[in-house]
Structure formats: C-alpha cells, structure tokens
Coordinates of C-alpha atoms and ligand atoms in Angstrom, one line a residue:
Chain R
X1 CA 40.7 36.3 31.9
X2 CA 39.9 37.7 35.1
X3 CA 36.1 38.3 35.4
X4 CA 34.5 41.3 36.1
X5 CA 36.1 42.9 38.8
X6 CA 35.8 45.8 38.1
X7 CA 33.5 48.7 40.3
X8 CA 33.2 52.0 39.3
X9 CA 35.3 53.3 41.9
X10 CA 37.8 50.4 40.4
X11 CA 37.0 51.7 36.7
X12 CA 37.8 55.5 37.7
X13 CA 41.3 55.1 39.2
X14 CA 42.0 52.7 36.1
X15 CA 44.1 55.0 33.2
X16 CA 41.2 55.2 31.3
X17 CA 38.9 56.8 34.2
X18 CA 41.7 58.9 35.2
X19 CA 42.0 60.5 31.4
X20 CA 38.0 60.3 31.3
X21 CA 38.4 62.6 34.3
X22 CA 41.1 64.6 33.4
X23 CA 39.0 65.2 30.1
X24 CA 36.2 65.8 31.7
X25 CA 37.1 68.4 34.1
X26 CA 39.8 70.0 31.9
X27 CA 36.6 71.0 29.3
X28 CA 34.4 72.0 32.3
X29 CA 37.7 74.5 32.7
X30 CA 37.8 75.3 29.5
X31 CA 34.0 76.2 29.5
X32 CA 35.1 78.5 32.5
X33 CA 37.6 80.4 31.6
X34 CA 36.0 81.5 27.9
X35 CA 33.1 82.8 30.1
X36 CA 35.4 84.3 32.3
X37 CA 37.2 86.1 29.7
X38 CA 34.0 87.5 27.9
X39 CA 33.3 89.0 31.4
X40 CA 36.6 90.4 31.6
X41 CA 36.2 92.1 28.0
X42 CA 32.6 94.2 29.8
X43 CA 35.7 96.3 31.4
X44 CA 36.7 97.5 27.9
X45 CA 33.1 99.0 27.4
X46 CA 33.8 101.7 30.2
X47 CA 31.2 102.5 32.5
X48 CA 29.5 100.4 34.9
X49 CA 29.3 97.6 32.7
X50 CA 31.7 95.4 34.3
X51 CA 30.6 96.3 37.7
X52 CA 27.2 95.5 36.7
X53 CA 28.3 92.3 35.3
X54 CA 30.2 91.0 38.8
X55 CA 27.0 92.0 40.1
X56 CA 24.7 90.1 38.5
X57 CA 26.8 87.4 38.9
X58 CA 26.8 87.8 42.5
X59 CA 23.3 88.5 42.8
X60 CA 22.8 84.6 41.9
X61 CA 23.3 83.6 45.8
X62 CA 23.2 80.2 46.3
X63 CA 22.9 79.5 42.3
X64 CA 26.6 81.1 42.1
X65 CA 27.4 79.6 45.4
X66 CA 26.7 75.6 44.4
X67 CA 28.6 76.7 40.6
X68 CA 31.7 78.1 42.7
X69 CA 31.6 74.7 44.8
X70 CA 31.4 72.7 41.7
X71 CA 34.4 74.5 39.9
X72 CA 36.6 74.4 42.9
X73 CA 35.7 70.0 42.9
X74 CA 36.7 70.5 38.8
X75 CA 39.8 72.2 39.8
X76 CA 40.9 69.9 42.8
X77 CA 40.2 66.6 40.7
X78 CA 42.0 68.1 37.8
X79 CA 44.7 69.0 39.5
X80 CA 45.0 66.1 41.6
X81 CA 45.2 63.7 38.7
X82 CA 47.2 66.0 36.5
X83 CA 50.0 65.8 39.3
X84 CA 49.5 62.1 39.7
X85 CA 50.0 61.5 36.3
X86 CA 53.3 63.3 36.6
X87 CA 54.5 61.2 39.6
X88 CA 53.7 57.6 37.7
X89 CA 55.2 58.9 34.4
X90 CA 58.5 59.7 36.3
X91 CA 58.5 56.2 37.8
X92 CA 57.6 54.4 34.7
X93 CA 60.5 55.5 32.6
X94 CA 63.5 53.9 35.1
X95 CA 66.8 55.6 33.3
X96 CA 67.1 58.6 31.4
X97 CA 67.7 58.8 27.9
X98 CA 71.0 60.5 27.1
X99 CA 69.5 61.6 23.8
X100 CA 65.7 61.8 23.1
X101 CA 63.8 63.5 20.2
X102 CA 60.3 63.6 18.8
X103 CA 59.7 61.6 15.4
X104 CA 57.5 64.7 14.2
X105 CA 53.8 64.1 12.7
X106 CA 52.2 62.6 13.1
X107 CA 53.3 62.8 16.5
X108 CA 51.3 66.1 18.4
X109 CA 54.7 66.3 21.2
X110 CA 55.4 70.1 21.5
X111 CA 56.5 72.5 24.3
X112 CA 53.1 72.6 25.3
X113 CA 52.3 68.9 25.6
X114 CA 55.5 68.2 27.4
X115 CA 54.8 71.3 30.0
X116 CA 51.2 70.6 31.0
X117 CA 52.4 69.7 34.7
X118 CA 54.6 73.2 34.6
X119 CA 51.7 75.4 33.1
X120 CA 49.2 73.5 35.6
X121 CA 51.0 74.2 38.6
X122 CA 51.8 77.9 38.3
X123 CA 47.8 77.6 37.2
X124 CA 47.1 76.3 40.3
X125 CA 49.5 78.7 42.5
X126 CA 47.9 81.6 40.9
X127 CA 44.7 80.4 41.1
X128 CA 44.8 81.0 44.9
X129 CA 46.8 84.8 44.8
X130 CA 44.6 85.6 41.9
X131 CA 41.4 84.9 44.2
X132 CA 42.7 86.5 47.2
X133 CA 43.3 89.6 44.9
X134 CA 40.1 89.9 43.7
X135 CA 37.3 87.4 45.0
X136 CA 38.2 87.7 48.2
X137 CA 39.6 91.2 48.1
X138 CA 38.5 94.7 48.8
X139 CA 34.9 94.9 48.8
X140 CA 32.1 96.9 49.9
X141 CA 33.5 97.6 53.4
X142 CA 37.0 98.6 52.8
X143 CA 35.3 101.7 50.8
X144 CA 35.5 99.3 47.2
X145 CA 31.7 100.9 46.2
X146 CA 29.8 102.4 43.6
X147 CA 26.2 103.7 43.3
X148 CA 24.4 102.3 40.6
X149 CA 20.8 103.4 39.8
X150 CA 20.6 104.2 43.3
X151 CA 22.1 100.8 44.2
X152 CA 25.7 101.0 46.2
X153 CA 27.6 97.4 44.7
X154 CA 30.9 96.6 44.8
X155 CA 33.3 98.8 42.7
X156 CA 35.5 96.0 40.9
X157 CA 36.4 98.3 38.1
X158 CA 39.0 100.1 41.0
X159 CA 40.2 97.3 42.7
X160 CA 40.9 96.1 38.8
X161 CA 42.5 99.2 37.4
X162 CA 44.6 99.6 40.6
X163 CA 46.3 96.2 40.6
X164 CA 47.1 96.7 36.8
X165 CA 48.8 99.8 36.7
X166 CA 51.1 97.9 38.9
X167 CA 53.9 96.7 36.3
X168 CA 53.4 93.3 38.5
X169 CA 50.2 92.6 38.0
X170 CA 50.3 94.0 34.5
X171 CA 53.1 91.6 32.9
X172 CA 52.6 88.7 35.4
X173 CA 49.3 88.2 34.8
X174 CA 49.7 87.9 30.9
X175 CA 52.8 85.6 31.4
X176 CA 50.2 83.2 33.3
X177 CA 48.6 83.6 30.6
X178 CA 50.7 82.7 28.1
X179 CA 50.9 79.6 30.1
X180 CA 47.0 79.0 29.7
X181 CA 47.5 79.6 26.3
X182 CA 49.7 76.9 25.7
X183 CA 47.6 74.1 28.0
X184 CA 45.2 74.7 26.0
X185 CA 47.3 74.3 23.0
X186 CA 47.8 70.7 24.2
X187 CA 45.0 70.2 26.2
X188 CA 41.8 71.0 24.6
X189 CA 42.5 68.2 22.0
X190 CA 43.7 65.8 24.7
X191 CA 40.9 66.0 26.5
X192 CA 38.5 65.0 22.7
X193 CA 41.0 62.2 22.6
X194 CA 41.0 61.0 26.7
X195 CA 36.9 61.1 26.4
X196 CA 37.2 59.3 22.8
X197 CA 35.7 62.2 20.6
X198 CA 38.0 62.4 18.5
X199 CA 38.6 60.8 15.0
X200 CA 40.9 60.0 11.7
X201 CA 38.5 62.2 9.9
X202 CA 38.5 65.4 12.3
X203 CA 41.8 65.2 14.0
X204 CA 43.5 67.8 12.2
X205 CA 40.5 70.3 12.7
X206 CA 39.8 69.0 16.4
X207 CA 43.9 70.4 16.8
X208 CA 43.6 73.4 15.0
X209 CA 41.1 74.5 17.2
X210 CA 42.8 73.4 20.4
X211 CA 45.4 76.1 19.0
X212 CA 42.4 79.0 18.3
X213 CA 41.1 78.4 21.7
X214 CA 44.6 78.6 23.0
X215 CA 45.2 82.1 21.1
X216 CA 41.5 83.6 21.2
X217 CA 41.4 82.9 25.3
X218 CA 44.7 84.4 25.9
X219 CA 44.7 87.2 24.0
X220 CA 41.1 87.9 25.8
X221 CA 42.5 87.9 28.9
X222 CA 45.6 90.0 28.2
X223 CA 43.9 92.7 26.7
X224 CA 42.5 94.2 29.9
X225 CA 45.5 94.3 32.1
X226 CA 47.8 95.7 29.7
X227 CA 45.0 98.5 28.3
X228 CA 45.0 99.4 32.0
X229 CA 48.5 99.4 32.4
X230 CA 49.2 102.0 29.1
X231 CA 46.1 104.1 29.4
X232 CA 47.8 105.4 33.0
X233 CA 50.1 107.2 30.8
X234 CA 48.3 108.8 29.2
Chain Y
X1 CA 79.3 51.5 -6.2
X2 CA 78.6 51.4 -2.2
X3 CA 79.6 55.2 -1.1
X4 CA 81.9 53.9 2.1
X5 CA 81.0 56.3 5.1
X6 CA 82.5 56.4 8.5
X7 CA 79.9 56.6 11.5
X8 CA 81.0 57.8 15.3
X9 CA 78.7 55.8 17.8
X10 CA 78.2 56.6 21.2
X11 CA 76.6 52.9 22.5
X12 CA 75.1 52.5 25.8
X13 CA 77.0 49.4 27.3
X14 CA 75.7 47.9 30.2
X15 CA 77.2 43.9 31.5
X16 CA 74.1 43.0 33.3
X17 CA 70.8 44.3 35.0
X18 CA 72.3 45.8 37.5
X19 CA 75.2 46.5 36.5
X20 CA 75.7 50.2 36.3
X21 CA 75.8 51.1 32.2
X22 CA 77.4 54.0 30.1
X23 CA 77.8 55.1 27.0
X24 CA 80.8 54.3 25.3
X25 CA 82.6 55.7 22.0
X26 CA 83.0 53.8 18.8
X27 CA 84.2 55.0 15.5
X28 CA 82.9 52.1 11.9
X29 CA 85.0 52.9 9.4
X30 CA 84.0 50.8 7.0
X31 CA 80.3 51.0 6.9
X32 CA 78.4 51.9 3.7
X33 CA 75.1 53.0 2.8
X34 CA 73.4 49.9 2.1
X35 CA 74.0 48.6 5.2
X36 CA 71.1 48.1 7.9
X37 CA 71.6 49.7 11.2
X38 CA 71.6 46.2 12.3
X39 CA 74.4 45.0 9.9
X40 CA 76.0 48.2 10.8
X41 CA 76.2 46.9 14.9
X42 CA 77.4 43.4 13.3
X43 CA 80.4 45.0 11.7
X44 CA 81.2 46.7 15.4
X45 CA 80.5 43.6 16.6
X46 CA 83.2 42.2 14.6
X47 CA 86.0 44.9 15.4
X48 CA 85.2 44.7 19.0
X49 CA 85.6 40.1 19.0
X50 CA 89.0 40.8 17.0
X51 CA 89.7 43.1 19.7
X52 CA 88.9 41.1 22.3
X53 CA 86.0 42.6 23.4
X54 CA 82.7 41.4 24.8
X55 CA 80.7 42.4 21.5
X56 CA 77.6 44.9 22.0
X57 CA 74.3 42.4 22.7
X58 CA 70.8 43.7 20.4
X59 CA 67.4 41.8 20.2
X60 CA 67.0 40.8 16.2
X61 CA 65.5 37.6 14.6
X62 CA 64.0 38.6 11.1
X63 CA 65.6 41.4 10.1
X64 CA 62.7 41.9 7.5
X65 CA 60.4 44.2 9.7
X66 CA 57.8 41.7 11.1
X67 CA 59.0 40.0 14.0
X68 CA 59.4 42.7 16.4
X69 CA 62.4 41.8 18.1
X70 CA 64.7 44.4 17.2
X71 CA 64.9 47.8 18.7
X72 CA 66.4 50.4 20.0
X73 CA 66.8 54.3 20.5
X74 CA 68.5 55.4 17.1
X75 CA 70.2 59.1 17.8
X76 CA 66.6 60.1 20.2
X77 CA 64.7 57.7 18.7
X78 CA 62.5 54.6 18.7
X79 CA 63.8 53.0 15.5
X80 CA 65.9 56.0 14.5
X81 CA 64.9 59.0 12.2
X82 CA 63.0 57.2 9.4
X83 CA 59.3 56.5 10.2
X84 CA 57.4 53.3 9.6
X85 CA 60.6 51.5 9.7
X86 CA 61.6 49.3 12.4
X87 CA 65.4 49.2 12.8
X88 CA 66.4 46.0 10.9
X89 CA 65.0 47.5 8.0
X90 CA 66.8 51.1 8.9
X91 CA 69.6 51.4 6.3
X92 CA 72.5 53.4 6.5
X93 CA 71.4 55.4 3.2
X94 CA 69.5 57.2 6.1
X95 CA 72.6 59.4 7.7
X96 CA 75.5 60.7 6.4
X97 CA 79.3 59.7 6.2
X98 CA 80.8 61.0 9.5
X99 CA 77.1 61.5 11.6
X100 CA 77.7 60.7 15.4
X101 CA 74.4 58.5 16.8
X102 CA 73.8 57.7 20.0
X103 CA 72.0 54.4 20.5
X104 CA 70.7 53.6 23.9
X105 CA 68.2 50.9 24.5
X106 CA 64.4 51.7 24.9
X107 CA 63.8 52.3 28.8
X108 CA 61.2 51.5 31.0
X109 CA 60.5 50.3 34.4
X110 CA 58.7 47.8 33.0
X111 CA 61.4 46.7 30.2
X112 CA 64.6 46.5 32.5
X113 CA 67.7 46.4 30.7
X114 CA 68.7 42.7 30.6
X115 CA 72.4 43.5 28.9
X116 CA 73.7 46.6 26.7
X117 CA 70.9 47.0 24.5
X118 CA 68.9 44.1 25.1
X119 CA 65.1 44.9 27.3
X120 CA 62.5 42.3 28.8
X121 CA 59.7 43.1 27.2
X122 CA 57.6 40.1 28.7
X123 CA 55.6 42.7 30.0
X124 CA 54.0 42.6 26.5
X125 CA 53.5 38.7 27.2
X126 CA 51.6 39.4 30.1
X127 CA 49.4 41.9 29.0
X128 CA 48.8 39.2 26.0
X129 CA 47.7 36.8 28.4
X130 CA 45.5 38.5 30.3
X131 CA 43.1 39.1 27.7
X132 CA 44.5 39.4 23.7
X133 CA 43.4 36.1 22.7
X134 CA 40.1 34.6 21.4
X135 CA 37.7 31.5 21.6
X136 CA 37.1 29.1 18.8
X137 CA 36.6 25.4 17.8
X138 CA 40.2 23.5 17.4
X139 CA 40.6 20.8 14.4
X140 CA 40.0 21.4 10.7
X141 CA 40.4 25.4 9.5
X142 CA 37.3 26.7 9.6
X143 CA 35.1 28.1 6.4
X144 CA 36.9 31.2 5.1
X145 CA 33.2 32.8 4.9
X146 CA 31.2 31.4 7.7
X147 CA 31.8 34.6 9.5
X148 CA 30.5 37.8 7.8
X149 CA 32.9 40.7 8.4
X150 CA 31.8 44.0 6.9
X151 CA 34.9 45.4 4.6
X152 CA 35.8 48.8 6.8
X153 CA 35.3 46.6 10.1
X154 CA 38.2 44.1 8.2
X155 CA 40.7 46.8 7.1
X156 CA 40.4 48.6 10.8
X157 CA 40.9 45.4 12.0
X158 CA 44.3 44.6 10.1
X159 CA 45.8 48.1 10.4
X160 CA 45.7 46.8 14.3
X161 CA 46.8 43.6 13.5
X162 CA 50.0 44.7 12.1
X163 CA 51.6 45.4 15.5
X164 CA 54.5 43.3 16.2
X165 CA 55.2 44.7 19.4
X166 CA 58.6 45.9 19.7
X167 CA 57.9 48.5 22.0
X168 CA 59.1 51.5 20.5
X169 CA 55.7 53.2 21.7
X170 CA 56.6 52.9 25.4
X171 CA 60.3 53.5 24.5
X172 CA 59.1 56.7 22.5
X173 CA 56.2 57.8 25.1
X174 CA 57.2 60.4 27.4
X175 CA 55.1 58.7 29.8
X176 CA 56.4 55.2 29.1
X177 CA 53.0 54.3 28.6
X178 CA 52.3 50.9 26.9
X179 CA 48.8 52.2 25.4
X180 CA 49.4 52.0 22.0
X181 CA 50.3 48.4 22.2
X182 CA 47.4 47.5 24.4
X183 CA 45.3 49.1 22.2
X184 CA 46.3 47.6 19.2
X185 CA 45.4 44.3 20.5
X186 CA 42.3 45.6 22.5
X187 CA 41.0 47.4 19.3
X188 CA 42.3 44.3 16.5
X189 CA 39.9 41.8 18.4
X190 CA 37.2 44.4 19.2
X191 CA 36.4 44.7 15.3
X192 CA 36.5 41.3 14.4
X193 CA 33.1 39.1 15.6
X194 CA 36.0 36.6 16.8
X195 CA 36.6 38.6 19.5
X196 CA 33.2 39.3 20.9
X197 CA 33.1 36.2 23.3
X198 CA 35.5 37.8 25.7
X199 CA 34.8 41.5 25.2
X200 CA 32.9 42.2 27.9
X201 CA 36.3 41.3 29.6
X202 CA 39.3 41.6 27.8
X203 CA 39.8 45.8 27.6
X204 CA 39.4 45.8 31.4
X205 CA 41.6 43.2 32.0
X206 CA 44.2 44.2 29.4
X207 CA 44.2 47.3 30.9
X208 CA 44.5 46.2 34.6
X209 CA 47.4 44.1 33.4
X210 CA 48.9 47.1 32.0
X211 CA 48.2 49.0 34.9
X212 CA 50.0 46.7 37.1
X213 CA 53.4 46.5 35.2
X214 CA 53.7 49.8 36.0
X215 CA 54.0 51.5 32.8
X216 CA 52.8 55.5 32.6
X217 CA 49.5 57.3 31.5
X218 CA 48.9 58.2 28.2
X219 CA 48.8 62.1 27.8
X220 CA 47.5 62.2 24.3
X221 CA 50.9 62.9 22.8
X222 CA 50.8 60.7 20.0
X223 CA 54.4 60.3 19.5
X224 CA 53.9 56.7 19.9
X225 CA 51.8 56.9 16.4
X226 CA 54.9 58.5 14.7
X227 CA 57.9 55.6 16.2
X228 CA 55.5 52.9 15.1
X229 CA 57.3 50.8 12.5
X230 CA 53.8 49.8 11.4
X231 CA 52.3 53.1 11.7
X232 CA 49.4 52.1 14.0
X233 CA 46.8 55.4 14.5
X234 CA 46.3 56.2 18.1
X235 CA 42.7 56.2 16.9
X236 CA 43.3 52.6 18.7
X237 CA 43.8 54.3 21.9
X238 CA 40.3 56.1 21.8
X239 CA 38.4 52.6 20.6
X240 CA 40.1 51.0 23.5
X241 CA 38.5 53.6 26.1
X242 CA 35.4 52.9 24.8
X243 CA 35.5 49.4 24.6
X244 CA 36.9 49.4 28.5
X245 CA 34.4 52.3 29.2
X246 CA 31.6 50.0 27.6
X247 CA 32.3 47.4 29.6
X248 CA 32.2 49.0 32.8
X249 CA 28.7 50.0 32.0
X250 CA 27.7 46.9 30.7
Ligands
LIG301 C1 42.1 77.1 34.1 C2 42.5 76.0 34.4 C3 42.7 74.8 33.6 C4 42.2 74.4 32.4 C5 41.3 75.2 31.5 C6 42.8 73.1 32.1 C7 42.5 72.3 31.0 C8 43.0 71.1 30.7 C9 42.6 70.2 29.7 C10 41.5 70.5 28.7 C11 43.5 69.1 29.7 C12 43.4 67.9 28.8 C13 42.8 66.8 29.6 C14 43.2 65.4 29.0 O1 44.3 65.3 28.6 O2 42.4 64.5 29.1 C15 44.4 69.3 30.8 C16 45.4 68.4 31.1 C17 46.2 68.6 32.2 N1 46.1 69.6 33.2 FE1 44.9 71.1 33.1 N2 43.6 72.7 33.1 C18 43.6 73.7 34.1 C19 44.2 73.8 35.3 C20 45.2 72.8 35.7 C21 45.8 72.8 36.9 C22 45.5 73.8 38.1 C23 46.6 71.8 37.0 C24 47.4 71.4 38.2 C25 48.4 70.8 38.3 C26 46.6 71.1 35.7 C27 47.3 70.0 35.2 C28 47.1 69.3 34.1 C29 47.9 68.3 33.6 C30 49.2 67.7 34.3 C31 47.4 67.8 32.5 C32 47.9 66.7 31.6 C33 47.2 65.4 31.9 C34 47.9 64.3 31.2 O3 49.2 64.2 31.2 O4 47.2 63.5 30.7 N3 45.6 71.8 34.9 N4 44.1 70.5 31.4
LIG302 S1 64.4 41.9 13.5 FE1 62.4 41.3 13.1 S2 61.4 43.3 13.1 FE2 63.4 43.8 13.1

C-alpha cells in the first residue's frame, strides 16, 4: 500500500475533494440564491421597499464587498470543477453505447442529473449578462435615482420594471430559471451525498426536498419578471 | 410446457481490440422462456458454429450469480431490465416472444473491449491491490469469536461484501465512474476491526488507484445502486469519503 502521500492540495484534486468542493460551493449557492430571491420578492410589496433593500445591502461597503469576492471564488471553483468533471466523464466512457437506459429506483438519473453541465453553463453565461444588466448597470449617474427620506439612492425598481416589460427579459429570464430549478433538482441532494450527509434513513426526505427547493426557488424568482411584464397591460 | 419465443438480437461484434466493432443482426428462433440470457447467447452460438461462423465471445464462469464474470449491456442496460440480477441468472421469462435487444458490452476506457463482448476489467484487480486487502496471522483458522464485531457493524459489513465485481456500476454510470465498486471494498473493510491495520491508508490509496485508471467522477446519480446485481446502497460511496476524508486529516 502506498504510504501517505497524500497533501491536502493532493487530497482536493483527488474525486473525493473535487465532490467535497463541488458540494461545498454548490450549497454556498444554494444559500445565495434563496436570499436573493426573498430580496427579489420586496419588489412585490410596491414602494420603496426593494430600493431600500439594494440599499441597505449596498450600504455594507467593504462587508458586501469581501461577501461579493467570496461568491464570485464559490462561483469560479464550482464552475471550474463542474466543467472538469464533464471533460473526464467524456474520456472515461471510450465508445458509445448504441442503446442506454436507466434501471429506475433506486437509481436518482433524471433529466436534471444528466443536464447539470447544460443548466450550469447557461448559469454561468447568464451570470455575466444578468450582472451587467443590473449590478453594473444604470445607476445613480445615468439619472437611475430616487429620494428617500431625503436620501437620493439608486432607483433599482426602474431599471427592474424596464427590462421586464421587455418580452426578452420577461420569458428569458424565467426559462434560466427553469434551468435553476432543475440543478437544483439534482443538485441539492448531490451535494448531502458528495459531503457525506446523507443516509439510508433520510434519503428519500433529503430528495424530496432537493425537489421543493428546486420549485419554491424558481417559482420565487419568476414571479417578479412576469408580474412586471402583465401589469404593463393593464 | 416451455412457451417457445423468437428473439431479434442486435449484438455488438467486434474481432479484436482494435478492431473496429458493429452491431450485427441475429434472429433465435428457438429460444424459450426458461432459458438464461446466457443459454440464450449459447444457442446463437450454436447456429452461428453450424454456420460457420466465429461464435459471439461473453465473460461467464458460474452462471449462478456469484462469480462476477458475466456481463453485459442487456437492451440499455447493465444486466438487462430485471434488477438484482446479474445476467446468468437473467431468464428469458423476462421479455417477450418477438422483443428485439440490443446487447453491447459494458464500455469504458478503463475496460477496453478485448473481443465482441468480452472487457478487461483488471482495472478492478488493481484497484484490489492497492489497498482491499487485510493483515492477519497465517496457519490454523483463527477463533470464530476472538474478535468482537457489534451486529449492525457485521450486517453493513456483508451487504458490502457481496460485491462480485462485474462492473455493471461503471458500465451503468454515466460518468463511467468505478465508485461503487471502490466503495464496496473501501467501506466492507472499514466496518470490520480486520481492516483497521491499514485504514489510515487503504481509501486514499484505493482511490488514487482509481483515479489513475482513468475512470469518471461520481455525480451522485445512483444508477450504479439500481444495475447492481447485489444491490449494494451507494450509502458505500458516502462512508468511503469519509474514511478517505478521515485519513487526510489524520
Ligand atoms: C446559482 C448558481 C448555482 C447553484 C446554486 C449550483 C448548485 C449546485 C449544487 C448544489 C450542485 C451539487 C454539488 C455536488 O454534486 O456535489 C451542483 C453541481 C454541479 N454544478 Fe452547479 N450550481 C450553480 C452554478 C453552476 C455553474 C455556473 C456551473 C458551471 C458550469 C455549474 C455546474 C455544475 C455541475 C457540472 C455540477 C455537477 C457536478 C457533478 O457532476 O458532480 N453550476 N451545482
Ligand atoms: S457467470 Fe458468475 S455471476 Fe454470472
């Protein structure tokens, strides 16, 4: 048996610490985008709430600042190995099979396990329009303000309702979404299992709820866009 | 009596490693439901010597489920449709008169095709040797009780044991991953005192030795689980991170 060999470094790139990572990183995402989604749902209450809310959030400087840098490291590592572990699984099978099907349970192969790299990528590709939309989109200087208790902050709420009564915006977004949806499907529970939470006992509930998050997250996120979208008409 | 069915096979035939392979028609006649899959090949076989033929080559030795030799891709899948069977033990009772399968053998880098249906799995043999072995005294068996083993530790333990390591998990894995059988092994010693002389070692070098025949990740699908002729949980997957992850901290 070879002896200990093994560095951290060594234990990291080793399958195991690329699913730990994977894990790891996928539920720091998963953490992100349910808080991003409740703070999507303050537009709903009208008002300045969601203005307030960006605010806020933006009024935690270098807080916000060393969060942002530490979901952007999240996003690259995820990505990075996601797309990795793509690569090797294409060279590990050698032929293709002519005919191949899933045994069914307890096997957990679906759409949304076999698409993880698909729904990543465009997750990844949207990433970058959706934060040139809106992070790093109109602001205080192009005319994007508000006065708030006597306060002038960014006007969000516009730069939001404009891009969704854009039929663009207002479908494409949700069919992202739909994509989120299903990597969560997948995902959440993949990530319990890579990081070794998982059991016999809670398996069934762990997946169950992989599905809930999938469904509770994306429905939260497609409600705005397409409230903005109708209410134009009327 | 034996309901006679007639069953249209598509068969991958390939004459060597590197030869280039295809699938190729067949029509058995005479084939009847109590039949294994196996005896169902042999009675091709048979047509295809009368005729001349070179006969279609398939891994088998016990043809009672425990060896782990056999195995192929059954119409999509590792052992065909019925689960907890490996393919010996498939029996014809399974399809219908007339059903067309498609049998290709289980594909991996790491299991090239040596001829027609027949893989290298020493892959498996290596990963084995690396680290799924333990250290004890040689000469008379030892005291069936000298080594306490708590009951739940014991029944975890065998549920492990009962891999025979055909390979349908890598054939089955989308990923070609080999995790389920490293597992097995990994998580079978790991619960037996036995195997605590070399655990500080064996998941990391079980898994380097995995790592380095080049089969895939694991992405947590779990159709491994569901090919498995023995039904082992990919609850042996998780135990094996730990163990590897606890001897990285170690
Ligand atoms: C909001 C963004 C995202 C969230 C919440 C998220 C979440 C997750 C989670 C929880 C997992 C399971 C981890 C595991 O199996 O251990 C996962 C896996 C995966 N993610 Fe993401 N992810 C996101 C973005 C991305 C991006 C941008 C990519 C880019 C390519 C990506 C590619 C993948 C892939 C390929 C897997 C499967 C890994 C495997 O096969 O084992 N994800 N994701
Ligand atoms: S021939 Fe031995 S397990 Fe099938």
């Amino acid at each position: 048996m070879s002896g200990r060999n093994n560095s951290i470094w060594q234990a990291l790139v080793s399958p195991v610490g690329r699913k730990v990572l994977t894990g790891l990183t996928g539920l720091g995402l998963v953490l992100f985008v349910i808080v991003h989604m409740l703070g999507n749902l303050t537009y709903l209450q009208g008002g300045d709430a969601y203005n307030l809310y960006a605010h806020k959030l933006a009024s935690y400087g270098v807080l916000l600042y060393m969060l942002e840098i530490g979901l952007a490291a999240f996003f690259a590592v995820h990505a990075y190995i996601g797309i990795n572990i793509y690569l090797r699984k294409r060279r590990a099978r050698g032929g293709r099979y002519n005919t191949y099907k899933t045994a069914g349970k307890p096997s957990r192969q679906s759409w949304a396990s076999r698409t993880m790299i698909l729904s990543g990528v465009v997750l990844l590709v949207f990433l970058v329009l959706h934060l040139m939309h809106f992070k790093f989109g109109p602001g205080v200087a192009e005319g994007y303000v508000v006065a708030v208790d006597g306060a002038e902050i960014r006007d969000l709420r516009r730069l939001m309702t404009e891009k969704f009564q854009s039929p663009l915006y207002a479908f494409g977004y949700p069919a992202v979404i739909v994509l989120l949806g299903f990597h969560l499907r997948h995902g959440f529970w993949s990530a319990l299992q890579s990081l070794s939470f998982t059991s016999p006992r809670w398996n069934a509930v762990l997946y169950a709820l992989g599905a809930a998050i999938g469904l509770i997250v994306g429905t939260g996120f497609i409600i705005v866009p397409l409230w903005i979208y109708f209410s134009q008409f009327n | 009596m034996a309901k006679s069915m007639t069953i249209y096979l598509r068969v991958w035939r390939q004459a060597g490693p590197e030869a280039p392979g295809r699938l190729v028609d067949y029509t058995v006649a005479d084939a009847n439901e109590h039949m294994s899959f196996l005896e169902l090949l042999d009675v091709l076989n048979e047509q295809l010597i009368h005729r001349g033929e070179d006969p279609v080559e398939f891994d088998n030795d016990c043809r009672e489920g425990i060896c782990g030799s056999c195995g192929v891709m059954v119409g999509g899948i590792a052992h065909g449709p019925q689960q907890r069977t490996a393919v010996c033990q498939l029996h014809m009772r399974a399809f219908k008169d007339g059903d067309r399968i498609v049998v290709e053998p289980f594909r991996a880098k790491a299991f090239p095709i040596v001829k027609d249906l027949v893989v290298d799995r020493s892959a498996f043999d290596r990963i084995i040797a690396a680290g799924g072995y333990v250290s004890t005294t040689t000469g008379g068996a030892p005291d069936a009780n000298a080594l306490p083993v708590s009951k739940e530790a014991a029944d975890e333990a065998m549920d492990y044991a009962a891999c025979i390591g055909c390979g349908a998990c890598v054939a089955a894995c989308p990923n070609a991953s080999a995790s389920l059988f490293t597992a097995a092994k990994i998580a079978h010693l790991a619960l037996l005192p036995q195997g605590s002389i070399e655990a500080p070692q064996r998941a990391v070098a079980m898994v380097d030795q995995m790592t380095a025949e080049g089969f895939g990740d694991c992405s947590n699908h779990a159709e491994c689980e569901a090919v498995c002729p023995k039904g082992i949980s990919v609850h042996g997957i998780t135990r094996m991170r730990r163990e590897y992850i606890k001897a990285v901290l170690r």
